[in-house]
Coordinates of C-alpha atoms and ligand atoms in Angstrom, one line a residue:
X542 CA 14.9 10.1 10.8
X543 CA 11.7 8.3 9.8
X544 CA 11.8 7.2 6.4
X545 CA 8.9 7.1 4.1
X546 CA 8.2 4.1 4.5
X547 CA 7.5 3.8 8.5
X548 CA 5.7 7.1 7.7
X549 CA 3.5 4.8 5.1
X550 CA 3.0 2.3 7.8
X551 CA 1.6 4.3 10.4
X552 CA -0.7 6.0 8.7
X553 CA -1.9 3.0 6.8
X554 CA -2.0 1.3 10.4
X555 CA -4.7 4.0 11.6
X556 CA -6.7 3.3 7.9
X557 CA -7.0 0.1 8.7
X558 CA -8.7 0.8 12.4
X559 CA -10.7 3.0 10.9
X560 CA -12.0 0.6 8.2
X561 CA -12.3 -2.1 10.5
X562 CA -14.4 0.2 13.3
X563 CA -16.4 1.2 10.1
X564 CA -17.6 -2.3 9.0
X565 CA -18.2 -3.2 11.9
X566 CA -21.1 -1.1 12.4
X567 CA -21.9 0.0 8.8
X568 CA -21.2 -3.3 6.9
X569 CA -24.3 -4.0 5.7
X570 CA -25.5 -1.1 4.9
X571 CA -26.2 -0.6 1.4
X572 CA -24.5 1.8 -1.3
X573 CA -26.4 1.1 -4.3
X574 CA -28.4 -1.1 -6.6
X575 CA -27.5 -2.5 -9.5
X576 CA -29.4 -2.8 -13.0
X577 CA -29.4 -5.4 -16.0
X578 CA -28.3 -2.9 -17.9
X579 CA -25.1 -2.1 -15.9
X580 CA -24.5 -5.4 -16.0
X581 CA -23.9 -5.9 -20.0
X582 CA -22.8 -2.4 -20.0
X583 CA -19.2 -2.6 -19.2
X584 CA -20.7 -1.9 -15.1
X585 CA -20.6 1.8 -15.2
X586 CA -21.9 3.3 -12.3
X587 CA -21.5 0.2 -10.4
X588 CA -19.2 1.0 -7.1
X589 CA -17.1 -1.8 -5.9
X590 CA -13.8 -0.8 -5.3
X591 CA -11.9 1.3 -2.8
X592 CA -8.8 3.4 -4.2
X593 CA -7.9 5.7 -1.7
X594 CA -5.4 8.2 -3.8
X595 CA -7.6 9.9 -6.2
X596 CA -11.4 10.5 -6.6
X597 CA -13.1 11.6 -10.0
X598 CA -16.4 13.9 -10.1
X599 CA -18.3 13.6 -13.1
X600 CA -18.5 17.3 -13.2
X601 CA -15.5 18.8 -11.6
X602 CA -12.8 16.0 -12.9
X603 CA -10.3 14.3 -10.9
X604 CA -9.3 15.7 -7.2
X605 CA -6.4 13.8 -5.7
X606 CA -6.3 13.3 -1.9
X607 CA -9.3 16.3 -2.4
X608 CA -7.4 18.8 -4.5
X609 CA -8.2 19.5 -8.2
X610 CA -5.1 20.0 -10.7
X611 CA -5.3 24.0 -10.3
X612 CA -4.8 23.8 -6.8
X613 CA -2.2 20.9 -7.6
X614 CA 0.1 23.0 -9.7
X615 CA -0.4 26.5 -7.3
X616 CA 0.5 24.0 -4.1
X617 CA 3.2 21.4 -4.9
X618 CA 6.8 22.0 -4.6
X619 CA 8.6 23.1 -7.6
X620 CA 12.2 22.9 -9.7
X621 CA 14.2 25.6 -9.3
X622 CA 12.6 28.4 -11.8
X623 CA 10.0 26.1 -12.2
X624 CA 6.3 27.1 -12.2
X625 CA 4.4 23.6 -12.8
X626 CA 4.7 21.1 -9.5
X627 CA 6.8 18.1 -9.3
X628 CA 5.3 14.8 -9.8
X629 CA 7.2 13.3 -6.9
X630 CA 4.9 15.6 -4.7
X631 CA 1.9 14.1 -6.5
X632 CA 3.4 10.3 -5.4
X633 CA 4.0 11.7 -1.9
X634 CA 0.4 13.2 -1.8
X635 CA -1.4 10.0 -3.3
X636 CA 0.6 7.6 -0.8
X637 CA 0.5 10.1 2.5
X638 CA -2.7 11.4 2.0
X639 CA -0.9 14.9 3.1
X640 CA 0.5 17.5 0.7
X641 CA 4.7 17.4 0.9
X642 CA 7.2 19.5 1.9
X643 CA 10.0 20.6 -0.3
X644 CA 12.5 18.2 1.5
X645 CA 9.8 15.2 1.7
X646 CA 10.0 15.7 -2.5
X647 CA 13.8 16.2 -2.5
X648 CA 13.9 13.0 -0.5
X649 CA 12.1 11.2 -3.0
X650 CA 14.2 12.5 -6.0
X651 CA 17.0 11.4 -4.0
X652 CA 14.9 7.9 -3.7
X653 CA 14.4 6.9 -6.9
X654 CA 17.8 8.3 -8.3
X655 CA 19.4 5.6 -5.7
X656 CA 17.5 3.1 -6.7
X657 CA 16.9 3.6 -11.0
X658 CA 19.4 1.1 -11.9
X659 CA 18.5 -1.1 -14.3
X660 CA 19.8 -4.3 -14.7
X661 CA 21.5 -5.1 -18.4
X662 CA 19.8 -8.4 -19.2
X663 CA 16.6 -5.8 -19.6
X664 CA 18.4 -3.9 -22.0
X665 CA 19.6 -6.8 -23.7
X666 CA 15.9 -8.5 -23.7
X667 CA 14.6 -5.2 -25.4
X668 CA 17.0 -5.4 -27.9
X669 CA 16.0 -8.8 -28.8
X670 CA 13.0 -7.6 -29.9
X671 CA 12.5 -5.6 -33.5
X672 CA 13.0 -2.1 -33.5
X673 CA 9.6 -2.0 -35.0
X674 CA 7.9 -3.2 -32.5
X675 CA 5.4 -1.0 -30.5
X676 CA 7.2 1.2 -28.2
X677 CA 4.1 -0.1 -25.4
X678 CA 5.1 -3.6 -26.5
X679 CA 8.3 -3.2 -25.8
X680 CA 7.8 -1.2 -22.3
X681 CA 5.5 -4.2 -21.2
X682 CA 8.2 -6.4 -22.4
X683 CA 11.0 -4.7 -20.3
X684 CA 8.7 -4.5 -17.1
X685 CA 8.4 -8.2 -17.1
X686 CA 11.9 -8.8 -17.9
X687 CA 12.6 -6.3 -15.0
X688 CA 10.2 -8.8 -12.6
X689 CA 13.5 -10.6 -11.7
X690 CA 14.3 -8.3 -9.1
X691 CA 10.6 -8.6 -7.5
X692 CA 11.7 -8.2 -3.8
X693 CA 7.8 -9.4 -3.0
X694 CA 8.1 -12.5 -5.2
X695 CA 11.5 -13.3 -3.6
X696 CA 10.4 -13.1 -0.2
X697 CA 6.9 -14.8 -1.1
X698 CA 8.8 -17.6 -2.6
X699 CA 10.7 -17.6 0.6
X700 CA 7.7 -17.9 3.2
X701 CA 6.8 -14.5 3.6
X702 CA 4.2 -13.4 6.7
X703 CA 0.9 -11.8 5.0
X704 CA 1.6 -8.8 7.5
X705 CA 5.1 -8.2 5.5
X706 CA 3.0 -8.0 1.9
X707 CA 3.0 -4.3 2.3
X708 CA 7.0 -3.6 2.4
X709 CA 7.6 -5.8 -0.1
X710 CA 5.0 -4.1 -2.4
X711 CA 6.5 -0.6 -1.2
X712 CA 10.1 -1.6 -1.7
X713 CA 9.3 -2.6 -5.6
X714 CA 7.2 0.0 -6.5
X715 CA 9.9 2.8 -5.6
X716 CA 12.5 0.3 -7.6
X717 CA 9.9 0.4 -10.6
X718 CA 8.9 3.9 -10.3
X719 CA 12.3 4.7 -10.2
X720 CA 13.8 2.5 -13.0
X721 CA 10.9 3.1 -15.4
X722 CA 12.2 6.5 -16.9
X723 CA 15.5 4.9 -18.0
X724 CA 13.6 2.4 -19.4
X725 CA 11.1 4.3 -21.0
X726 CA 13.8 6.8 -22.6
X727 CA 16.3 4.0 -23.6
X728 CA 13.2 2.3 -25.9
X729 CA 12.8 6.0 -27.1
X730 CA 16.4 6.3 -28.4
X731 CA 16.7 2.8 -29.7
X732 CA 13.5 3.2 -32.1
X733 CA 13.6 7.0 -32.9
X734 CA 17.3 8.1 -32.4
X735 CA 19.1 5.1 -33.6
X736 CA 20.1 3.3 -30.3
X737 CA 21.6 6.7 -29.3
X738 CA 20.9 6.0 -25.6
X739 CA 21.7 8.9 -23.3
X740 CA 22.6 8.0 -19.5
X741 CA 21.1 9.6 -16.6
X742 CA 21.8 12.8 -15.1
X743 CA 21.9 12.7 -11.1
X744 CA 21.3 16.1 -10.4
X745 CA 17.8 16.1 -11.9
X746 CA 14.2 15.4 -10.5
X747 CA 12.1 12.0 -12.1
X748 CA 10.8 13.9 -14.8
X749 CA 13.5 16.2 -15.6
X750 CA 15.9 13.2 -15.3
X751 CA 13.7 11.6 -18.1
X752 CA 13.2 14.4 -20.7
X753 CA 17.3 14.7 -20.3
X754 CA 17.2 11.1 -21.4
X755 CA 15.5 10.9 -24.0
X756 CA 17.3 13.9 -25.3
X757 CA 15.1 16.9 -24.2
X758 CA 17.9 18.0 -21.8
X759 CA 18.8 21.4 -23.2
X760 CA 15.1 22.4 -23.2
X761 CA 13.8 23.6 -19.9
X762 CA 10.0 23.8 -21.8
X763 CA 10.2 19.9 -22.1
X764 CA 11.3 19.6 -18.9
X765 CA 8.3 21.9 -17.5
X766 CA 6.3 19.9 -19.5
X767 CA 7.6 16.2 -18.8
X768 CA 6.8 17.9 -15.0
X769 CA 3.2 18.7 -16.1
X770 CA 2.6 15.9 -17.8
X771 CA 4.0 13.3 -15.3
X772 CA 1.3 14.3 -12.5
X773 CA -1.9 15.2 -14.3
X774 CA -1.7 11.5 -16.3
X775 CA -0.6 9.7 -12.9
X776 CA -4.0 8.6 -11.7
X777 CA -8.3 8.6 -12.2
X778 CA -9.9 7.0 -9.5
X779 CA -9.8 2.6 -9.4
X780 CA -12.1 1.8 -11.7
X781 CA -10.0 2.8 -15.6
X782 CA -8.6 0.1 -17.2
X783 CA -4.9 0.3 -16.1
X784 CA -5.8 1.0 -12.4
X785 CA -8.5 -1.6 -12.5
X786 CA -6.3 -4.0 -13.9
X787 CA -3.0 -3.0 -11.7
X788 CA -5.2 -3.7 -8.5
X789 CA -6.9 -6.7 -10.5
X790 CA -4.1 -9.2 -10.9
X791 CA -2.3 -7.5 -7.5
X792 CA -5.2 -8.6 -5.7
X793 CA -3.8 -12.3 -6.5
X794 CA -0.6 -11.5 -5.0
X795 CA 0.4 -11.3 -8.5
X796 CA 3.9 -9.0 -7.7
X797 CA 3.9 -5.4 -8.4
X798 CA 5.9 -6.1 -11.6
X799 CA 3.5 -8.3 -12.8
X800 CA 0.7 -6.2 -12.2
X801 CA 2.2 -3.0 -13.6
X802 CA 2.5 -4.6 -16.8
X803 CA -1.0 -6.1 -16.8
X804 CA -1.9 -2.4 -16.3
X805 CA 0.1 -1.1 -19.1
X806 CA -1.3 -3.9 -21.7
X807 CA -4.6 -2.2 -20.9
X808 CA -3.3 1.5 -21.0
X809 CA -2.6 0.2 -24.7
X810 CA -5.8 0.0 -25.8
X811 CA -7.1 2.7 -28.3
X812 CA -10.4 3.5 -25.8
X813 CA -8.2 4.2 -23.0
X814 CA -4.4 5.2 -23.0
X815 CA -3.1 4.6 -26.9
X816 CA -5.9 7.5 -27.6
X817 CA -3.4 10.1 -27.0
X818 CA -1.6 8.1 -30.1
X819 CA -4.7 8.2 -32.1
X820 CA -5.3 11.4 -31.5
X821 CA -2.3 13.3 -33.7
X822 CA -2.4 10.5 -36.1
X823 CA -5.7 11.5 -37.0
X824 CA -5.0 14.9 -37.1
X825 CA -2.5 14.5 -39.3
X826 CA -4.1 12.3 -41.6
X827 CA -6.7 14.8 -41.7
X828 CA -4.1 17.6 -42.6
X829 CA -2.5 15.6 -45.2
X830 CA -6.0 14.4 -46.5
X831 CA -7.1 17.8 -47.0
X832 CA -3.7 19.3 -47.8
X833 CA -3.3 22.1 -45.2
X834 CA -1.6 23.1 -42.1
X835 CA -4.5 24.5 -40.6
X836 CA -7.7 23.5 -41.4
X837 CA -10.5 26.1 -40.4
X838 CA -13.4 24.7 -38.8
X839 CA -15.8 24.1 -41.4
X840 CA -13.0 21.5 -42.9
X841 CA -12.6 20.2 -39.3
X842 CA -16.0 20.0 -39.0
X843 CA -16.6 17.9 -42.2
X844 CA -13.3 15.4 -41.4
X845 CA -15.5 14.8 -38.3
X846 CA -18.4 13.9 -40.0
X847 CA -16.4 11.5 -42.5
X848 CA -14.8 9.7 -38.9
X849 CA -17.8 9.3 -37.9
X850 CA -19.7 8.2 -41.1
X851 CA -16.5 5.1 -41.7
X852 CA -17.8 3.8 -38.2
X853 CA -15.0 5.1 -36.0
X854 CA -14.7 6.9 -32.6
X855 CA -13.2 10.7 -32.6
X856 CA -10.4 10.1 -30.5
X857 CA -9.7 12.5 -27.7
X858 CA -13.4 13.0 -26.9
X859 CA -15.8 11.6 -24.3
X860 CA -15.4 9.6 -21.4
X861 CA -16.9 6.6 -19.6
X862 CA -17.4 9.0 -16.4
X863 CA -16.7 12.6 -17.2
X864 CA -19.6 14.6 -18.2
X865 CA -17.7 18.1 -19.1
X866 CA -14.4 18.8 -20.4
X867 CA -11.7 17.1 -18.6
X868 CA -9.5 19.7 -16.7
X869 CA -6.4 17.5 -17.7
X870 CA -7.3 19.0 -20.7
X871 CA -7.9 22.3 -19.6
X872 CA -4.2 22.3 -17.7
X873 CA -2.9 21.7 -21.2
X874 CA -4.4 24.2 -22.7
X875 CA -3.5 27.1 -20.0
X876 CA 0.6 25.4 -20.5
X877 CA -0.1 25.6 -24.2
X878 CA -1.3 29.7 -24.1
X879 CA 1.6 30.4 -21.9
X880 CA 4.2 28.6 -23.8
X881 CA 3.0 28.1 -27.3
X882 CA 0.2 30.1 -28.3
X883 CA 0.9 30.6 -31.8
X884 CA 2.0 26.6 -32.6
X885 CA -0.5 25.8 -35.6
X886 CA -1.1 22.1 -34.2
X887 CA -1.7 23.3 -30.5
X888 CA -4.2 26.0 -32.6
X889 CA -5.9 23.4 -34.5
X890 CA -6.4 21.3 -31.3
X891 CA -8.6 24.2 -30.3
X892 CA -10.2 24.5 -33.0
X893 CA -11.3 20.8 -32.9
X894 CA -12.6 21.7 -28.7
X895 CA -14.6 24.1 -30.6
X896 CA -15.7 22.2 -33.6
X897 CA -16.6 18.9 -32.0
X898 CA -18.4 18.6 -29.0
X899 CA -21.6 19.9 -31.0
X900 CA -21.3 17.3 -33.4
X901 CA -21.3 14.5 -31.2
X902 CA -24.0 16.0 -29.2
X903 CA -25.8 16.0 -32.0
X904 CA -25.8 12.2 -32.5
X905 CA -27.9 12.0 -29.2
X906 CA -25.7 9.0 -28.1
X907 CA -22.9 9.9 -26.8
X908 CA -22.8 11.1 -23.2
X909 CA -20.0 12.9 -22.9
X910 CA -18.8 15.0 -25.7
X911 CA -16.2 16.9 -24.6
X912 CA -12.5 16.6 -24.9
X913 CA -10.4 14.4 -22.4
X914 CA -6.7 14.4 -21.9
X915 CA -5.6 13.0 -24.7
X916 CA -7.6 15.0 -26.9
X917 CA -4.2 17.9 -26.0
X918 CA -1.1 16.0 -24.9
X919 CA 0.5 15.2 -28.3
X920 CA -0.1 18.5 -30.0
X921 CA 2.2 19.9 -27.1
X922 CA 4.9 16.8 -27.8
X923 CA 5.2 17.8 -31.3
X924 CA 5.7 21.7 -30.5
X925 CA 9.0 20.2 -28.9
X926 CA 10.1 18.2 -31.3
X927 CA 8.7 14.6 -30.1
X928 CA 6.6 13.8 -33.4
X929 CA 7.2 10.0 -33.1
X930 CA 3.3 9.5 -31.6
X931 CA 3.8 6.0 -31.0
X932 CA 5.9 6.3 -28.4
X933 CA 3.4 8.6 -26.4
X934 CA 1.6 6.1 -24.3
X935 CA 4.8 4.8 -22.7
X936 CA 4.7 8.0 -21.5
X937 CA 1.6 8.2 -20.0
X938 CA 2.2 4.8 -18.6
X939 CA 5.4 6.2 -16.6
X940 CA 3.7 8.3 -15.2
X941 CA 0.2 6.3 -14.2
X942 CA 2.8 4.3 -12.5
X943 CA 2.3 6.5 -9.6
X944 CA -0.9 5.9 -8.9
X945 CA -1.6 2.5 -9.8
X946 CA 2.0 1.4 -7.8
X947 CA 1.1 4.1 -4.9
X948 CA -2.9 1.9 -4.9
X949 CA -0.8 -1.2 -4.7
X950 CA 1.0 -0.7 -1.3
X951 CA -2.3 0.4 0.4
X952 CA -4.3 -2.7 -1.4
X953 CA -1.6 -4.4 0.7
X954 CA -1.4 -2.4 3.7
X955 CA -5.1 -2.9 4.2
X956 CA -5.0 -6.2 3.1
X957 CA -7.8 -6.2 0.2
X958 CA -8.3 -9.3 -0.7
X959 CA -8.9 -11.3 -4.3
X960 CA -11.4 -10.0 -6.1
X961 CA -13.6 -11.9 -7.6
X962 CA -17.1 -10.8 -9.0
X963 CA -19.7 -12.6 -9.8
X964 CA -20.9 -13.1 -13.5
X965 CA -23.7 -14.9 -15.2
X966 CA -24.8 -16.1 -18.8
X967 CA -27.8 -14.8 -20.8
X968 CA -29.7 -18.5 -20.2
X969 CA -29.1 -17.5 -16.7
X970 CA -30.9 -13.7 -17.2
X971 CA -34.0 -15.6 -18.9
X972 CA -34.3 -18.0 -16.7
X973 CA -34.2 -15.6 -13.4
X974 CA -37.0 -12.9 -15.7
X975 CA -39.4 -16.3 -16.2
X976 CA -39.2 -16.7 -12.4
X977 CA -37.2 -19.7 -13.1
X978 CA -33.6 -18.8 -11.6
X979 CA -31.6 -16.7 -9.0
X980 CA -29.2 -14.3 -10.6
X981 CA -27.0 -14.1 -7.6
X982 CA -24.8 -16.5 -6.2
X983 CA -21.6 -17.2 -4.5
Ligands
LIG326 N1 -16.5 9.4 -31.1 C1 -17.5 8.6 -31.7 N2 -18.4 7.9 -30.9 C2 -18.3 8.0 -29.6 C3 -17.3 8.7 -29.0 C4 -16.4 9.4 -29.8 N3 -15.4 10.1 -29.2 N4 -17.5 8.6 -27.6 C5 -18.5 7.7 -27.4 N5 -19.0 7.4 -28.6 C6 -20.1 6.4 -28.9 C7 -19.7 5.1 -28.3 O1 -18.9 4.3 -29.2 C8 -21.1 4.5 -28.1 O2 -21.5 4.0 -29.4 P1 -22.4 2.7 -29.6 O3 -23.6 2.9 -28.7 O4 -22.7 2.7 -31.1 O5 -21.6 1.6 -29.1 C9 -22.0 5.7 -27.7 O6 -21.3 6.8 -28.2 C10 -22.2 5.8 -26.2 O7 -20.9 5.8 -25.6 P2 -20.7 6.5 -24.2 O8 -21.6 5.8 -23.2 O9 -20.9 8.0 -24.3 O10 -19.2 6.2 -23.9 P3 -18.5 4.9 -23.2 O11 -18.6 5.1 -21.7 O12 -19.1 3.7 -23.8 O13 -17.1 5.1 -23.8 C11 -15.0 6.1 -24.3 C12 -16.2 6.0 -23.3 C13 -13.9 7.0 -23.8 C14 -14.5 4.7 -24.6 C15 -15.6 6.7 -25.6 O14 -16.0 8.0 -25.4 C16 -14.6 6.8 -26.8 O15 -14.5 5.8 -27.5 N6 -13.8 7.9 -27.0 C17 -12.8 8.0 -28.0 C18 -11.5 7.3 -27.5 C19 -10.9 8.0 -26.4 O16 -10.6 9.2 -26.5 N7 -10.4 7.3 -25.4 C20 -9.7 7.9 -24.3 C21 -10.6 8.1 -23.0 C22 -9.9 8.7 -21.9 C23 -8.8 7.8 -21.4 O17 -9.0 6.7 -20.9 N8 -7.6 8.1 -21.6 O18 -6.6 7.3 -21.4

């Protein structure tokens, strides 16, 4: 039988003739121009990457490998008496280009159940930090400490050929991928549940495996959700902070551990992945500020004006790409009216879709004000149970460990190489508009 990863091999082999044939008569040709103002402006709309597992449309959202989330949850294999797909499909989709069969997914469960051990000096180097610290801290903290059992830095250390860079990427990204769940659940129980750690359960998929541990188990809506959640928050295009900086610091053969983690310190920012934190906790704070459970829309409305007068973002809403409401959100809202329709949070977040987008329209600044995915995730959390909001990026960041880890073994399979962009300095910008100075260089 042909494992995975020859499977990975061939088909990146055939990429790579098809990248090199490309170049070779379409190298120069140009894709773009760039403006001053991109430049100081955090380079949006510059293209300069190549991420081959998902692609985002302004307009139409994410697609990955070409389909959107609907067609995602109607096409990829299922748990038994489950209805929303498996994120181990989503892996095999991103990394194969090709949608899986049942027994390619059951394959991979199988996979990363072999290989989620997780060595105790992580555990112990979690615990000798304080419970209080932030459950992203602490995640970052256990992927390094995990980085001991790099097979690439091993085998770099050890003289490795450049053509082997790939299968030592692929054979550590399935060992994190598969280990990050247990590690993810056991920072969970130590901070929330008193070090009440729960072990793993063998029969279960990835993301069943890790609502049982964290002690969702009994609930087969958490697991549907954990299932949900795990593949619409695995990946958005290359150029997001967490993929950016995955493929960043891989790109100087940095080891996938090493990388990961730089990814995650980025996913913990409050513009990117800790907004799904920020989100509830202003809600809240806006329920206990006005002293109801449900505030109507006029309330809601005037909270948002108050944000917005102190000099702070409305987390959960716009988008450095996205011009219309994110259908990450959307696929959140459809679980939410099938599940929990009559939840008060999940009813307020609606009301918020409703309340805000005309308000920040209304500041004529903002370019995108509709609601992204982390505008909806928590409310869905707390329906369960999981209330403990600081905890919710870790889980986003297990899961966009599929498609930052699944970008790493094609950067290596084809071979990218450092990247290294050129930047200038404002002397440099007056100089060049006097006529004085070039603004490119080497
Ligand atoms: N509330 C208030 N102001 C906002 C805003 C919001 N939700 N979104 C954008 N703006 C402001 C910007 O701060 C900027 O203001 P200044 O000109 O005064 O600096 C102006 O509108 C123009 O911004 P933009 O061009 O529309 O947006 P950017 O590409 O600069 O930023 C962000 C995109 C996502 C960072 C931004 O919309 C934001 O801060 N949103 C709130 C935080 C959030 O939800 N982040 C998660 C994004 C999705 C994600 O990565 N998830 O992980």
């Amino acid at each position: 039988m042909v494992g995975l990863k020859e499977q990975f091999k061939e088909t990146a082999d055939k990429v790579n003739s098809e990248i090199k044939a490309l170049l070779k008569e379409h190298g120069s040709k140009k894709i773009g121009e760039v403006t001053l103002s991109q430049v100081y402006q955090g380079m949006r709309g510059i293209t300069g990457l190549v991420t081959e597992t998902s692609l985002l449309d302004a307009q139409e959202g994410i697609r990955f490998r070409g389909y959107s989330i609907p067609e995602l949850r109607e096409k990829l294999p299922k748990a038994p008496q489950g209805t929303e797909p498996l994120p181990e499909g989503l892996f095999h989709l991103m990394l194969m280009g090709e949608l899986p069969a049942d027994k390619d997914v059951h394959e991979l469960t199988a996979l990363w159940q072999r290989r989620s051990h997780v060595p105790k000096h992580v555990f112990d180097t979690i615990e000798a930090l304080p419970v209080s610290t932030h459950p992203m801290t602490q995640f970052v903290v256990a992927i390094m400490a995990m980085q001991t059992e790099s097979s690439f830095a091993k085998k770099y250390a050890a003289g490795m050929n450049k053509k082997d860079y790939w299968e030592a990427t692929f054979d550590d990204a399935m060992d994190l991928i598969a280990r990050l769940p247990r590690v993810a659940a056991y920072i969970y129980r130590r901070k929330y549940k008193d070090g009440d750690d729960i072990q793993p359960d063998g029969l279960l998929d990835w993301a069943g495996n890790f609502a049982h541990m964290m002690g969702y188990g009994e609930d087969e809506g958490f697991k549907e959700l954990m299932r949900l959640y795990m593949t619409i928050h695995a990946d958005h295009e290359g150029g997001n902070v967490s993929a950016h900086t995955t493929h960043l610091v891989g790109s100087a053969l940095s080891d996938p551990y090493l990388s990961f983690a730089a990814g995650m310190n980025g996913l913990a920012g409050p513009l990117h992945g800790l907004a799904n934190q920020e989100v509830i906790k202003w809600i809240f704070e806006m329920r206990e500020q006005l002293g109801v459970e449900t505030p109507s829309k006029e309330q809601i409305s005037e909270y948002v004006k108050k944000t917005l007068s102190e000099g702070k973002v409305v987390p959960g809403y716009g988008h450095a790409v996205l011009r219309k409401t994110d259908p990450r959100f959307t696929a959140q809202m459809e679980f939410g009216k099938k599940h929990l329709a009559d939840d008060p949070l999940v009813q307020t977040v609606w009301n918020i879709y409703e309340t805000v987008p005309p308000i920040l329209q209304s500041l004529g600044k903002i370019k995108n004000p509709w609601p992204n995915v982390d505008a909806h995730s928590g409310a869905l959390l707390v329906h369960y149970g999981m209330v403990e909001y600081e905890f919710y990026t870790v889980l986003f960041g297990v899961s966009r460990a599929l498609g930052v880890l699944a970008s790493l073994c094609w950067d290596r399979a084809l071979g990218l190489p450092l990247e290294r962009p050129k930047s200038i300095t404002t002397e440099l910008v007056k100089l060049w508009l006097d006529g004085k100075g070039e603004i490119w260089g080497d």
